[in-house]
Short mmCIF file of C-alpha atoms in Angstrom, two decimals:
data_model
loop_
_atom_site.label_atom_id
_atom_site.label_comp_id
_atom_site.label_asym_id
_atom_site.label_seq_id
_atom_site.Cartn_x
_atom_site.Cartn_y
_atom_site.Cartn_z
CA UNK A 1 -34.25 -0.88 -13.75
CA UNK A 2 -32.64 1.33 -11.45
CA UNK A 3 -34.73 0.54 -8.78
CA UNK A 4 -34.34 -3.13 -9.30
CA UNK A 5 -30.61 -2.79 -9.01
CA UNK A 6 -30.88 -0.40 -5.86
CA UNK A 7 -33.16 -2.98 -4.07
CA UNK A 8 -30.67 -5.83 -5.23
CA UNK A 9 -27.90 -4.22 -3.70
CA UNK A 10 -29.55 -2.71 -0.66
CA UNK A 11 -31.79 -5.54 0.23
CA UNK A 12 -30.02 -8.36 -0.88
CA UNK A 13 -26.48 -7.59 0.35
CA UNK A 14 -27.68 -7.62 3.88
CA UNK A 15 -27.45 -11.46 4.00
CA UNK A 16 -23.70 -11.45 3.30
CA UNK A 17 -23.20 -10.41 6.98
CA UNK A 18 -24.45 -13.72 8.46
CA UNK A 19 -22.70 -16.41 10.36
CA UNK A 20 -20.26 -16.55 13.36
CA UNK A 21 -17.72 -15.17 11.01
CA UNK A 22 -14.74 -14.92 13.72
CA UNK A 23 -14.34 -18.44 13.30
CA UNK A 24 -13.84 -18.34 9.69
CA UNK A 25 -11.08 -16.88 7.55
CA UNK A 26 -11.62 -13.19 7.99
CA UNK A 27 -11.26 -9.68 9.79
CA UNK A 28 -13.39 -9.95 12.65
CA UNK A 29 -13.48 -6.08 12.94
CA UNK A 30 -13.72 -4.25 16.02
CA UNK A 31 -15.95 -2.40 18.69
CA UNK A 32 -15.76 1.14 19.47
CA UNK A 33 -17.27 1.53 22.74
CA UNK A 34 -17.39 4.88 24.39
CA UNK A 35 -19.11 4.34 27.79
CA UNK A 36 -19.12 0.59 28.44
CA UNK A 37 -15.48 -0.38 28.68
CA UNK A 38 -16.77 -4.05 29.36
CA UNK A 39 -17.12 -4.41 25.60
CA UNK A 40 -13.94 -2.56 24.65
CA UNK A 41 -11.57 -5.64 24.08
CA UNK A 42 -14.50 -7.87 23.14
CA UNK A 43 -15.28 -9.43 19.64
CA UNK A 44 -18.22 -7.56 18.01
CA UNK A 45 -19.90 -10.85 18.29
CA UNK A 46 -19.95 -10.59 22.08
CA UNK A 47 -22.14 -7.53 21.84
CA UNK A 48 -25.99 -8.35 22.22
CA UNK A 49 -26.85 -5.83 19.29
CA UNK A 50 -24.42 -7.72 17.05
CA UNK A 51 -25.98 -11.08 18.13
CA UNK A 52 -29.31 -9.75 17.33
CA UNK A 53 -28.55 -8.81 13.91
CA UNK A 54 -26.90 -12.01 13.22
CA UNK A 55 -30.00 -13.87 14.25
CA UNK A 56 -32.22 -11.57 12.12
CA UNK A 57 -30.02 -12.18 9.10
CA UNK A 58 -29.86 -16.15 9.60
CA UNK A 59 -33.52 -16.47 10.10
CA UNK A 60 -34.71 -13.67 7.56
CA UNK A 61 -32.17 -12.95 5.10
CA UNK A 62 -30.90 -16.22 4.51
CA UNK A 63 -33.57 -18.48 6.12
CA UNK A 64 -36.15 -16.96 3.85
CA UNK A 65 -33.74 -16.47 1.03
CA UNK A 66 -34.35 -12.68 0.48
CA UNK A 67 -30.68 -12.70 -0.81
CA UNK A 68 -29.29 -15.47 -3.19
CA UNK A 69 -25.92 -13.91 -2.82
CA UNK A 70 -25.68 -14.21 0.98
CA UNK A 71 -24.76 -17.89 1.63
CA UNK A 72 -21.43 -17.72 -0.54
CA UNK A 73 -20.11 -14.57 1.07
CA UNK A 74 -20.96 -16.11 4.72
CA UNK A 75 -19.07 -19.22 3.79
CA UNK A 76 -16.20 -17.42 2.52
CA UNK A 77 -15.82 -15.54 5.77
CA UNK A 78 -15.32 -12.10 3.93
CA UNK A 79 -17.42 -9.85 6.15
CA UNK A 80 -15.89 -7.23 8.55
CA UNK A 81 -18.17 -6.31 11.77
CA UNK A 82 -17.97 -3.15 13.53
CA UNK A 83 -19.99 -2.10 16.63
CA UNK A 84 -20.20 1.39 17.49
CA UNK A 85 -21.96 1.51 21.13
CA UNK A 86 -22.45 3.65 24.00
CA UNK A 87 -22.79 6.78 22.32
CA UNK A 88 -25.62 8.75 20.54
CA UNK A 89 -23.20 11.15 18.80
CA UNK A 90 -23.42 11.01 15.17
CA UNK A 91 -20.01 12.50 14.62
CA UNK A 92 -18.52 9.63 16.22
CA UNK A 93 -20.35 7.27 14.16
CA UNK A 94 -19.41 9.45 11.15
CA UNK A 95 -15.53 9.10 12.00
CA UNK A 96 -15.82 5.25 12.52
CA UNK A 97 -17.71 4.88 8.87
CA UNK A 98 -15.02 7.34 7.31
CA UNK A 99 -12.18 4.96 9.06
CA UNK A 100 -14.09 1.79 7.59
CA UNK A 101 -14.52 3.27 4.39
CA UNK A 102 -10.79 3.55 3.94
CA UNK A 103 -10.16 0.29 5.51
CA UNK A 104 -12.51 -1.45 2.89
CA UNK A 105 -10.91 0.59 0.13
CA UNK A 106 -7.33 -0.52 1.26
CA UNK A 107 -8.06 -4.27 1.88
CA UNK A 108 -8.09 -6.96 -0.55
CA UNK A 109 -11.69 -8.35 -1.24
CA UNK A 110 -10.46 -11.89 -0.64
CA UNK A 111 -9.90 -10.77 3.01
CA UNK A 112 -12.81 -8.29 3.36
CA UNK A 113 -15.50 -8.05 0.69
CA UNK A 114 -18.11 -5.96 2.80
CA UNK A 115 -18.35 -4.06 6.25
CA UNK A 116 -21.37 -4.12 8.57
CA UNK A 117 -21.42 -1.37 11.22
CA UNK A 118 -24.09 -1.85 13.68
CA UNK A 119 -25.20 1.11 15.57
CA UNK A 120 -27.38 0.23 18.68
CA UNK A 121 -27.45 3.46 20.74
CA UNK A 122 -28.06 6.11 18.08
CA UNK A 123 -30.24 7.15 15.34
CA UNK A 124 -33.34 5.46 16.34
CA UNK A 125 -35.38 8.07 14.41
CA UNK A 126 -35.70 6.46 10.88
CA UNK A 127 -35.69 9.85 9.14
CA UNK A 128 -32.79 11.23 11.00
CA UNK A 129 -30.92 7.92 10.29
CA UNK A 130 -31.97 8.18 6.70
CA UNK A 131 -30.54 11.82 6.39
CA UNK A 132 -27.41 10.67 7.94
CA UNK A 133 -26.68 8.01 5.65
CA UNK A 134 -27.48 10.21 2.69
CA UNK A 135 -24.80 12.50 4.15
CA UNK A 136 -22.31 9.54 4.16
CA UNK A 137 -23.10 8.75 0.69
CA UNK A 138 -22.59 12.05 -0.53
CA UNK A 139 -19.13 12.18 1.06
CA UNK A 140 -18.13 9.34 -1.13
CA UNK A 141 -17.17 11.89 -4.07
CA UNK A 142 -15.01 13.96 -1.84
CA UNK A 143 -13.31 10.68 -0.78
CA UNK A 144 -12.90 9.65 -4.47
CA UNK A 145 -14.83 6.55 -3.71
CA UNK A 146 -17.85 6.96 -5.51
CA UNK A 147 -17.95 4.12 -8.35
CA UNK A 148 -15.68 2.09 -5.92
CA UNK A 149 -17.79 1.67 -2.64
CA UNK A 150 -21.36 1.95 -1.73
CA UNK A 151 -23.31 2.75 1.23
CA UNK A 152 -26.49 0.74 2.29
CA UNK A 153 -28.81 0.91 5.14
CA UNK A 154 -31.05 -1.15 7.48
CA UNK A 155 -33.18 0.17 10.13
CA UNK A 156 -36.04 -1.11 12.35
CA UNK A 157 -38.42 1.58 11.13
CA UNK A 158 -37.02 1.47 7.36
CA UNK A 159 -39.27 2.82 4.67
CA UNK A 160 -38.74 2.77 0.98
CA UNK A 161 -39.81 6.52 -0.20
CA UNK A 162 -41.80 5.16 -3.42
CA UNK A 163 -43.75 2.58 -1.36
CA UNK A 164 -46.72 2.93 0.81
CA UNK A 165 -46.18 2.81 4.64
CA UNK A 166 -47.98 -0.35 4.95
CA UNK A 167 -45.94 -1.97 2.21
CA UNK A 168 -44.52 -5.46 3.00
CA UNK A 169 -41.20 -4.54 1.03
CA UNK A 170 -39.96 -2.23 3.96
CA UNK A 171 -39.28 -5.34 5.80
CA UNK A 172 -36.57 -6.68 3.47
CA UNK A 173 -34.70 -3.54 5.11
CA UNK A 174 -35.73 -3.77 8.70
CA UNK A 175 -33.05 -4.87 11.02
CA UNK A 176 -33.29 -5.12 14.87
CA UNK A 177 -31.01 -1.92 15.10
CA UNK A 178 -29.68 0.53 12.82
CA UNK A 179 -27.10 -0.65 10.64
CA UNK A 180 -24.73 0.86 7.91
CA UNK A 181 -23.33 -1.58 5.29
CA UNK A 182 -20.15 -0.86 3.12
CA UNK A 183 -20.09 -2.77 -0.12
CA UNK A 184 -17.69 -2.93 -3.24
CA UNK A 185 -19.56 -1.92 -6.25
CA UNK A 186 -17.44 -4.26 -8.51
CA UNK A 187 -18.36 -7.33 -6.36
CA UNK A 188 -21.99 -6.64 -6.41
CA UNK A 189 -21.75 -5.99 -10.32
CA UNK A 190 -20.23 -9.46 -10.64
CA UNK A 191 -22.54 -10.99 -8.40
CA UNK A 192 -25.77 -9.80 -10.23
CA UNK A 193 -23.93 -10.59 -13.50
CA UNK A 194 -23.88 -14.27 -12.26
CA UNK A 195 -27.43 -13.99 -11.30
CA UNK A 196 -29.15 -12.52 -14.14
CA UNK A 197 -32.22 -10.41 -13.94
CA UNK A 198 -32.12 -8.03 -10.81
CA UNK A 199 -35.89 -7.37 -11.09
CA UNK A 200 -36.55 -10.73 -9.91
CA UNK A 201 -34.77 -10.51 -6.69
CA UNK A 202 -36.68 -7.48 -5.29
CA UNK A 203 -39.83 -8.76 -6.78
CA UNK A 204 -39.57 -11.81 -5.04
CA UNK A 205 -38.85 -10.13 -1.85
CA UNK A 206 -41.95 -8.39 -2.40
CA UNK A 207 -44.28 -11.48 -2.66
#
């Protein structure tokens, strides 16, 4: 079903970010730090928010096998990490996302298959965050990237609109800080084809 595919894409691919991937063959990404120069020249993995997201992914997504795709992508080191910290300016974040969309579209998937943008200092309200992500998704058509890339979202207070507020399904997308995930549609289609029934993924996550 469409909902099953959506949950598989959004809730499952989160695990693809796990690992201290700067030690692997990959693009280590960047930090955009607007107010705290101490992080400006550092690896994204030096930022506490990035470390918290990694721990969450290691223990929850891979540890609980919420995403059967996660381990392979981790081992291949095809993840780009970006941290946008020290600002609550949504337009600064949008500028970074736009640049990262272009970077992902122009980069060979063997080098970077997906991008994780960690946003620790902004968009703490989930509904504001959701509207922001919706606007990013709407911009894909204008950038001629619809059907090429997708945008998924994770947030400490994430809620699926179709689920009751106390549903355990929300926790598959609840990350320590807001996270914007850029992914390739063809990569996810191939992964889902190998795994088979997408309904089993989100149903298992809800169990």
